[in-house]
CSV table of C-alpha atoms in Angstrom, one decimal:
chain,number,residue,atom,x,y,z
A,1,UNK,CA,-48.9,58.3,-54.0
A,2,UNK,CA,-51.2,56.5,-52.0
A,3,UNK,CA,-51.3,53.3,-52.9
A,4,UNK,CA,-54.7,52.4,-54.5
A,5,UNK,CA,-54.0,48.5,-54.5
A,6,UNK,CA,-53.8,45.0,-51.6
A,7,UNK,CA,-50.4,44.8,-55.3
A,8,UNK,CA,-48.8,47.9,-53.0
A,9,UNK,CA,-49.3,45.7,-49.7
A,10,UNK,CA,-47.1,42.5,-51.1
A,11,UNK,CA,-44.7,44.1,-52.2
A,12,UNK,CA,-43.5,46.0,-49.1
A,13,UNK,CA,-43.8,42.2,-47.7
A,14,UNK,CA,-40.7,41.0,-49.7
A,15,UNK,CA,-37.8,41.7,-52.4
A,16,UNK,CA,-38.2,39.8,-55.4
A,17,UNK,CA,-40.6,38.0,-57.1
A,18,UNK,CA,-42.3,36.0,-55.2
A,19,UNK,CA,-46.3,36.9,-55.9
A,20,UNK,CA,-48.4,37.1,-59.3
A,21,UNK,CA,-51.6,36.9,-60.5
A,22,UNK,CA,-53.4,34.1,-62.4
A,23,UNK,CA,-54.6,36.5,-64.5
A,24,UNK,CA,-53.0,39.8,-64.6
A,25,UNK,CA,-55.9,41.5,-65.9
A,26,UNK,CA,-57.9,40.6,-62.7
A,27,UNK,CA,-56.0,41.2,-59.5
A,28,UNK,CA,-57.9,40.4,-57.3
A,29,UNK,CA,-57.4,37.9,-54.1
A,30,UNK,CA,-58.7,35.2,-55.4
A,31,UNK,CA,-56.2,35.5,-58.0
A,32,UNK,CA,-53.3,35.8,-55.9
A,33,UNK,CA,-50.1,33.3,-56.6
A,34,UNK,CA,-47.0,32.5,-54.8
A,35,UNK,CA,-43.8,32.1,-56.7
A,36,UNK,CA,-41.1,31.6,-54.0
A,37,UNK,CA,-42.3,28.3,-52.5
A,38,UNK,CA,-40.4,30.2,-48.3
A,39,UNK,CA,-42.8,33.3,-48.6
A,40,UNK,CA,-46.2,32.3,-47.0
A,41,UNK,CA,-49.0,33.3,-48.4
A,42,UNK,CA,-51.0,36.2,-46.8
A,43,UNK,CA,-54.5,36.0,-45.9
A,44,UNK,CA,-57.5,38.3,-47.7
A,45,UNK,CA,-57.2,40.2,-44.7
A,46,UNK,CA,-53.8,40.7,-44.2
A,47,UNK,CA,-54.0,42.1,-47.6
A,48,UNK,CA,-57.4,43.6,-47.2
A,49,UNK,CA,-56.0,45.4,-43.7
A,50,UNK,CA,-51.9,46.0,-44.7
A,51,UNK,CA,-53.9,48.3,-48.2
A,52,UNK,CA,-55.5,50.2,-44.9
A,53,UNK,CA,-52.4,50.5,-43.4
A,54,UNK,CA,-50.8,51.6,-45.9
A,55,UNK,CA,-52.9,54.2,-46.6
A,56,UNK,CA,-53.1,55.0,-43.3
A,57,UNK,CA,-49.5,56.2,-43.5
A,58,UNK,CA,-49.5,57.6,-46.1
A,59,UNK,CA,-52.6,60.1,-44.5
A,60,UNK,CA,-51.2,60.8,-41.7
A,61,UNK,CA,-48.0,61.5,-43.7
A,62,UNK,CA,-49.2,63.6,-45.9
A,63,UNK,CA,-51.5,65.4,-43.1
A,64,UNK,CA,-47.7,65.7,-41.3
A,65,UNK,CA,-46.0,67.4,-44.3
A,66,UNK,CA,-49.5,69.7,-44.7
A,67,UNK,CA,-49.6,71.5,-40.6
A,68,UNK,CA,-45.6,71.2,-40.5
A,69,UNK,CA,-46.0,73.2,-43.1
A,70,UNK,CA,-48.9,75.9,-42.4
A,71,UNK,CA,-46.6,76.0,-38.4
A,72,UNK,CA,-43.6,76.9,-40.2
A,73,UNK,CA,-45.2,79.2,-42.2
A,74,UNK,CA,-46.7,81.0,-38.8
A,75,UNK,CA,-44.0,80.8,-37.2
A,76,UNK,CA,-42.0,82.7,-39.8
A,77,UNK,CA,-44.8,85.0,-39.7
A,78,UNK,CA,-44.2,85.9,-36.8
A,79,UNK,CA,-40.1,86.2,-37.6
A,80,UNK,CA,-41.9,89.2,-39.2
A,81,UNK,CA,-41.2,87.5,-42.7
A,82,UNK,CA,-44.0,88.8,-45.4
A,83,UNK,CA,-45.4,86.2,-47.5
A,84,UNK,CA,-43.2,86.9,-50.4
A,85,UNK,CA,-40.1,86.5,-48.5
A,86,UNK,CA,-41.6,83.0,-47.2
A,87,UNK,CA,-42.1,81.9,-50.6
A,88,UNK,CA,-39.1,82.9,-51.7
A,89,UNK,CA,-37.4,80.4,-48.2
A,90,UNK,CA,-39.5,77.6,-48.9
A,91,UNK,CA,-42.3,78.3,-51.7
A,92,UNK,CA,-45.1,78.0,-49.1
B,1,UNK,CA,-25.6,41.5,-181.5
B,2,UNK,CA,-29.8,40.7,-180.8
B,3,UNK,CA,-31.0,40.1,-177.4
B,4,UNK,CA,-32.8,37.3,-176.7
B,5,UNK,CA,-35.8,38.5,-173.7
B,6,UNK,CA,-36.3,35.1,-172.2
B,7,UNK,CA,-40.0,34.6,-170.5
B,8,UNK,CA,-41.8,33.9,-167.8
B,9,UNK,CA,-42.5,30.1,-169.4
B,10,UNK,CA,-38.9,29.9,-171.0
B,11,UNK,CA,-37.7,29.5,-167.6
B,12,UNK,CA,-38.4,26.1,-166.0
B,13,UNK,CA,-38.5,25.4,-162.0
B,14,UNK,CA,-35.5,26.3,-159.7
B,15,UNK,CA,-33.6,27.1,-163.1
B,16,UNK,CA,-32.2,29.8,-161.3
B,17,UNK,CA,-29.6,28.9,-159.2
B,18,UNK,CA,-28.1,31.0,-157.0
B,19,UNK,CA,-24.9,31.7,-159.4
B,20,UNK,CA,-27.2,33.2,-161.5
B,21,UNK,CA,-27.9,36.0,-159.5
B,22,UNK,CA,-25.4,39.2,-159.2
B,23,UNK,CA,-24.5,40.3,-155.5
B,24,UNK,CA,-26.8,42.5,-153.5
B,25,UNK,CA,-29.4,43.2,-155.8
B,26,UNK,CA,-32.6,41.0,-154.2
B,27,UNK,CA,-34.1,43.8,-152.6
B,28,UNK,CA,-37.4,42.5,-150.4
B,29,UNK,CA,-39.9,43.9,-152.6
B,30,UNK,CA,-39.2,39.7,-154.4
B,31,UNK,CA,-39.5,38.7,-150.7
B,32,UNK,CA,-43.2,37.2,-150.6
B,33,UNK,CA,-44.5,38.3,-146.7
B,34,UNK,CA,-43.4,36.4,-143.7
B,35,UNK,CA,-41.8,34.4,-146.2
B,36,UNK,CA,-38.1,34.3,-144.1
B,37,UNK,CA,-38.1,32.0,-141.9
B,38,UNK,CA,-35.7,30.7,-139.3
B,39,UNK,CA,-33.8,28.7,-141.0
B,40,UNK,CA,-33.0,31.4,-143.5
B,41,UNK,CA,-31.6,33.4,-140.7
B,42,UNK,CA,-27.3,32.6,-140.1
B,43,UNK,CA,-27.0,32.2,-135.9
B,44,UNK,CA,-26.7,35.8,-134.4
B,45,UNK,CA,-28.0,37.6,-137.5
B,46,UNK,CA,-30.6,39.5,-135.6
B,47,UNK,CA,-28.6,42.3,-133.7
B,48,UNK,CA,-30.2,44.8,-132.1
B,49,UNK,CA,-30.2,47.5,-135.1
B,50,UNK,CA,-32.6,45.0,-136.7
B,51,UNK,CA,-34.9,45.1,-133.6
B,52,UNK,CA,-37.3,47.9,-133.1
B,53,UNK,CA,-37.1,49.8,-130.3
B,54,UNK,CA,-39.6,48.7,-126.6
B,55,UNK,CA,-40.3,46.1,-129.3
B,56,UNK,CA,-39.4,42.9,-127.0
B,57,UNK,CA,-41.8,41.6,-124.2
B,58,UNK,CA,-41.4,39.0,-121.6
B,59,UNK,CA,-43.4,36.4,-123.4
B,60,UNK,CA,-39.4,35.9,-125.1
B,61,UNK,CA,-37.2,36.0,-122.4
B,62,UNK,CA,-36.2,32.7,-121.4
B,63,UNK,CA,-37.5,32.2,-117.8
B,64,UNK,CA,-34.5,32.8,-115.2
B,65,UNK,CA,-32.6,33.8,-118.2
B,66,UNK,CA,-31.7,37.1,-116.6
B,67,UNK,CA,-29.1,37.6,-114.4
B,68,UNK,CA,-27.5,40.4,-112.7
B,69,UNK,CA,-25.1,41.3,-115.4
B,70,UNK,CA,-27.8,42.6,-117.3
B,71,UNK,CA,-29.7,44.9,-114.6
B,72,UNK,CA,-27.7,48.3,-114.1
B,73,UNK,CA,-27.0,49.2,-111.2
B,74,UNK,CA,-29.5,51.1,-108.8
B,75,UNK,CA,-32.5,50.4,-111.1
B,76,UNK,CA,-34.4,47.3,-109.3
B,77,UNK,CA,-36.7,50.7,-106.9
B,78,UNK,CA,-39.0,49.7,-104.2
B,79,UNK,CA,-42.4,49.6,-106.5
B,80,UNK,CA,-40.4,46.4,-108.0
B,81,UNK,CA,-40.5,43.8,-105.3
B,82,UNK,CA,-43.0,41.5,-104.2
B,83,UNK,CA,-45.0,42.4,-101.0
B,84,UNK,CA,-42.9,41.2,-97.7
B,85,UNK,CA,-39.7,41.6,-99.4
B,86,UNK,CA,-37.2,42.9,-97.6
B,87,UNK,CA,-40.0,44.0,-94.8
B,88,UNK,CA,-39.2,43.9,-91.2
B,89,UNK,CA,-40.5,39.9,-90.3
B,90,UNK,CA,-40.2,39.8,-86.8
B,91,UNK,CA,-41.8,42.6,-84.0
B,92,UNK,CA,-42.7,42.1,-80.7
B,93,UNK,CA,-43.5,43.2,-77.5
B,94,UNK,CA,-43.8,41.7,-73.7
B,95,UNK,CA,-44.1,43.6,-70.2
B,96,UNK,CA,-43.6,43.0,-66.8
B,97,UNK,CA,-47.1,43.0,-64.8
B,98,UNK,CA,-46.5,43.3,-61.4
B,99,UNK,CA,-44.2,44.9,-59.6
B,100,UNK,CA,-41.9,44.0,-56.8
B,101,UNK,CA,-39.5,44.8,-54.6
B,102,UNK,CA,-35.4,45.1,-54.5
B,103,UNK,CA,-32.9,43.9,-57.2
B,104,UNK,CA,-33.6,40.9,-59.4
B,105,UNK,CA,-34.3,38.5,-62.1
B,106,UNK,CA,-37.6,38.9,-64.0
B,107,UNK,CA,-38.5,35.7,-63.7
B,108,UNK,CA,-41.9,35.6,-63.7
B,109,UNK,CA,-45.0,37.6,-64.0
B,110,UNK,CA,-43.6,38.6,-68.0
B,111,UNK,CA,-46.6,38.8,-70.7
B,112,UNK,CA,-47.1,39.9,-74.3
B,113,UNK,CA,-48.3,42.9,-74.8
B,114,UNK,CA,-52.7,43.1,-75.8
B,115,UNK,CA,-53.5,45.8,-75.1
B,116,UNK,CA,-53.1,49.1,-77.4
B,117,UNK,CA,-53.9,47.4,-81.4
B,118,UNK,CA,-50.7,45.3,-80.4
B,119,UNK,CA,-50.7,41.9,-82.0
B,120,UNK,CA,-46.9,39.9,-83.0
B,121,UNK,CA,-45.3,40.0,-85.8
B,122,UNK,CA,-44.2,37.0,-87.2
B,123,UNK,CA,-43.6,34.2,-84.5
B,124,UNK,CA,-42.7,36.3,-81.7
B,125,UNK,CA,-40.2,34.9,-78.6
B,126,UNK,CA,-41.9,32.5,-76.5
B,127,UNK,CA,-40.7,32.6,-72.8
B,128,UNK,CA,-40.2,30.3,-70.2
B,129,UNK,CA,-39.5,31.3,-66.7
B,130,UNK,CA,-37.9,34.6,-67.5
B,131,UNK,CA,-36.0,33.4,-70.2
B,132,UNK,CA,-36.5,34.2,-74.2
B,133,UNK,CA,-36.3,31.9,-76.9
B,134,UNK,CA,-35.6,33.7,-80.5
B,135,UNK,CA,-38.0,32.2,-83.1
B,136,UNK,CA,-35.3,32.2,-85.5
B,137,UNK,CA,-31.4,32.9,-86.4
B,138,UNK,CA,-30.6,37.1,-86.9
B,139,UNK,CA,-29.9,39.9,-85.6
B,140,UNK,CA,-32.6,41.3,-83.1
B,141,UNK,CA,-32.7,44.7,-81.6
B,142,UNK,CA,-33.8,44.3,-78.3
B,143,UNK,CA,-35.2,47.6,-76.1
B,144,UNK,CA,-36.0,47.7,-72.8
B,145,UNK,CA,-37.2,50.2,-70.4
B,146,UNK,CA,-37.7,49.7,-66.8
B,147,UNK,CA,-39.9,51.9,-64.5
B,148,UNK,CA,-39.1,52.7,-60.9
B,149,UNK,CA,-40.4,54.0,-57.5
B,150,UNK,CA,-39.4,54.8,-54.0
B,151,UNK,CA,-40.7,57.0,-50.9
B,152,UNK,CA,-37.1,58.1,-50.4
B,153,UNK,CA,-33.4,58.5,-51.5
B,154,UNK,CA,-32.1,55.6,-53.4
B,155,UNK,CA,-28.5,56.1,-55.3
B,156,UNK,CA,-28.2,53.1,-57.8
B,157,UNK,CA,-30.9,51.4,-60.2
B,158,UNK,CA,-30.5,50.0,-63.1
B,159,UNK,CA,-32.1,47.6,-66.1
B,160,UNK,CA,-30.5,44.8,-67.7
B,161,UNK,CA,-30.6,42.6,-70.7
B,162,UNK,CA,-28.3,39.2,-70.0
B,163,UNK,CA,-27.4,36.6,-72.9
B,164,UNK,CA,-26.5,33.3,-73.0
B,165,UNK,CA,-24.9,31.8,-76.0
B,166,UNK,CA,-25.0,28.3,-74.3
B,167,UNK,CA,-28.3,28.2,-72.3
B,168,UNK,CA,-26.6,27.9,-69.5
B,169,UNK,CA,-24.4,30.3,-68.1
B,170,UNK,CA,-25.7,34.3,-69.0
B,171,UNK,CA,-23.0,37.7,-68.9
B,172,UNK,CA,-24.3,40.7,-69.4
B,173,UNK,CA,-25.7,42.2,-72.7
B,174,UNK,CA,-26.1,46.1,-72.0
B,175,UNK,CA,-26.9,47.8,-68.6
B,176,UNK,CA,-28.1,51.2,-67.9
B,177,UNK,CA,-28.3,52.6,-64.4
B,178,UNK,CA,-30.2,55.9,-62.8
B,179,UNK,CA,-30.9,56.9,-58.8
B,180,UNK,CA,-34.1,59.0,-56.6
B,181,UNK,CA,-33.7,61.9,-55.2
B,182,UNK,CA,-37.3,62.2,-53.4
B,183,UNK,CA,-39.1,65.3,-54.2
B,184,UNK,CA,-41.8,67.1,-52.6
B,185,UNK,CA,-41.8,64.0,-49.9
B,186,UNK,CA,-43.5,62.3,-51.9
B,187,UNK,CA,-42.9,58.5,-53.6
B,188,UNK,CA,-40.5,59.4,-56.5
B,189,UNK,CA,-40.2,58.2,-59.5
B,190,UNK,CA,-37.0,57.5,-62.1
B,191,UNK,CA,-36.7,54.7,-65.4
B,192,UNK,CA,-33.4,53.0,-66.3
B,193,UNK,CA,-33.5,52.3,-70.6
B,194,UNK,CA,-31.3,50.3,-72.2
B,195,UNK,CA,-30.7,48.6,-76.2
B,196,UNK,CA,-29.0,46.3,-77.5
B,197,UNK,CA,-28.3,44.3,-80.7
B,198,UNK,CA,-28.8,40.0,-79.9
B,199,UNK,CA,-26.9,38.2,-82.8
B,200,UNK,CA,-28.6,34.7,-82.4
B,201,UNK,CA,-26.7,32.4,-84.5
B,202,UNK,CA,-28.7,29.3,-82.9
B,203,UNK,CA,-32.1,29.5,-81.4
B,204,UNK,CA,-31.8,26.2,-78.5
B,205,UNK,CA,-28.8,28.5,-77.3
B,206,UNK,CA,-28.5,31.8,-77.6
B,207,UNK,CA,-31.6,33.4,-75.4
B,208,UNK,CA,-32.2,36.9,-72.9
B,209,UNK,CA,-33.0,37.3,-69.8
B,210,UNK,CA,-33.7,40.5,-67.5
B,211,UNK,CA,-33.1,42.5,-64.4
B,212,UNK,CA,-34.1,45.4,-63.1
B,213,UNK,CA,-34.3,47.2,-59.4
B,214,UNK,CA,-32.5,48.9,-56.5
B,215,UNK,CA,-32.3,47.9,-52.7
B,216,UNK,CA,-36.0,49.1,-51.1
B,217,UNK,CA,-36.6,51.0,-54.6
B,218,UNK,CA,-40.1,48.7,-56.1
B,219,UNK,CA,-40.0,47.6,-60.2
B,220,UNK,CA,-43.3,49.3,-61.6
B,221,UNK,CA,-45.3,46.2,-63.0
B,222,UNK,CA,-49.4,47.2,-65.2
B,223,UNK,CA,-50.6,45.0,-68.0
B,224,UNK,CA,-52.7,47.5,-68.9
B,225,UNK,CA,-49.7,49.3,-71.4
B,226,UNK,CA,-46.2,49.3,-71.1
B,227,UNK,CA,-44.2,50.4,-67.4
B,228,UNK,CA,-41.6,48.0,-67.3
B,229,UNK,CA,-41.0,45.8,-70.2
B,230,UNK,CA,-39.2,45.5,-74.0
B,231,UNK,CA,-39.5,45.6,-77.5
B,232,UNK,CA,-38.3,42.6,-79.7
B,233,UNK,CA,-37.5,43.8,-83.5
B,234,UNK,CA,-35.9,41.7,-85.9
B,235,UNK,CA,-33.4,43.3,-87.9
B,236,UNK,CA,-31.9,40.8,-90.7
B,237,UNK,CA,-31.1,37.3,-90.9
B,238,UNK,CA,-27.7,35.7,-89.3
């Protein structure tokens, strides 16, 4: 699942319930609260950039997976397997 | 012997005594209508045979006089119960609003469900730092579900309900575990659910709390619907 919210970034920073929202129906940075005094509140730009990085990493992983699948399939074809055989092997 | 006919005028008032009337000869035609009063009836003289069917109405019962012995077994139907009698009096639903990573007691980010037409029935539970207090003593059915997600494998994560009877030390009331084996090379979800009966004998000391998660696994929170959360229904008084 592609990260879609700064909460996804915040969860990735520390374990446990170290943060929450003053208004859970409006999860924007301004409503971010920190429950755990030993944890620092990240800046808004940290959250925005952190989410962007997570999304980029996800997209890269997706692209890599797609490319690897395609290249693997091509190599199998070069070995003489037909599409039905390849699908039976890797469902591709 | 000549027969002497005594006319009514020849008998003085109150002259015919009980002794002058033969046994069992006074028929009802000799009684003035509505003239037999309470004093003329002996105690317990009116038997069931003297009562017409379906003639005794509730106005003739003394208030609160129908005791258990006079109700036959299995005769009280649901239709005879007043509204609210025997019905569920407490229904509540809470959920985790915000996700987190790792295994943890859930001490914050709780909210009472406030979407999809839910409204607490009765008083509901109260919550402070993840400790839930019952509204009254009784038996409560608690059903807790936690949803997890992980981009990888985790062979053990779970959801648990803890209970204290002294408002201090908690023990496991119920626990359920599951695992995630990554599927389609993407984040994979799983859930664990658990239910138990909490017997609250003292609202000041018998309380519950919840825990969920697994190392490196995210427990999902959501404020729009129940993703990780619990329902609570009071089944009976203690």
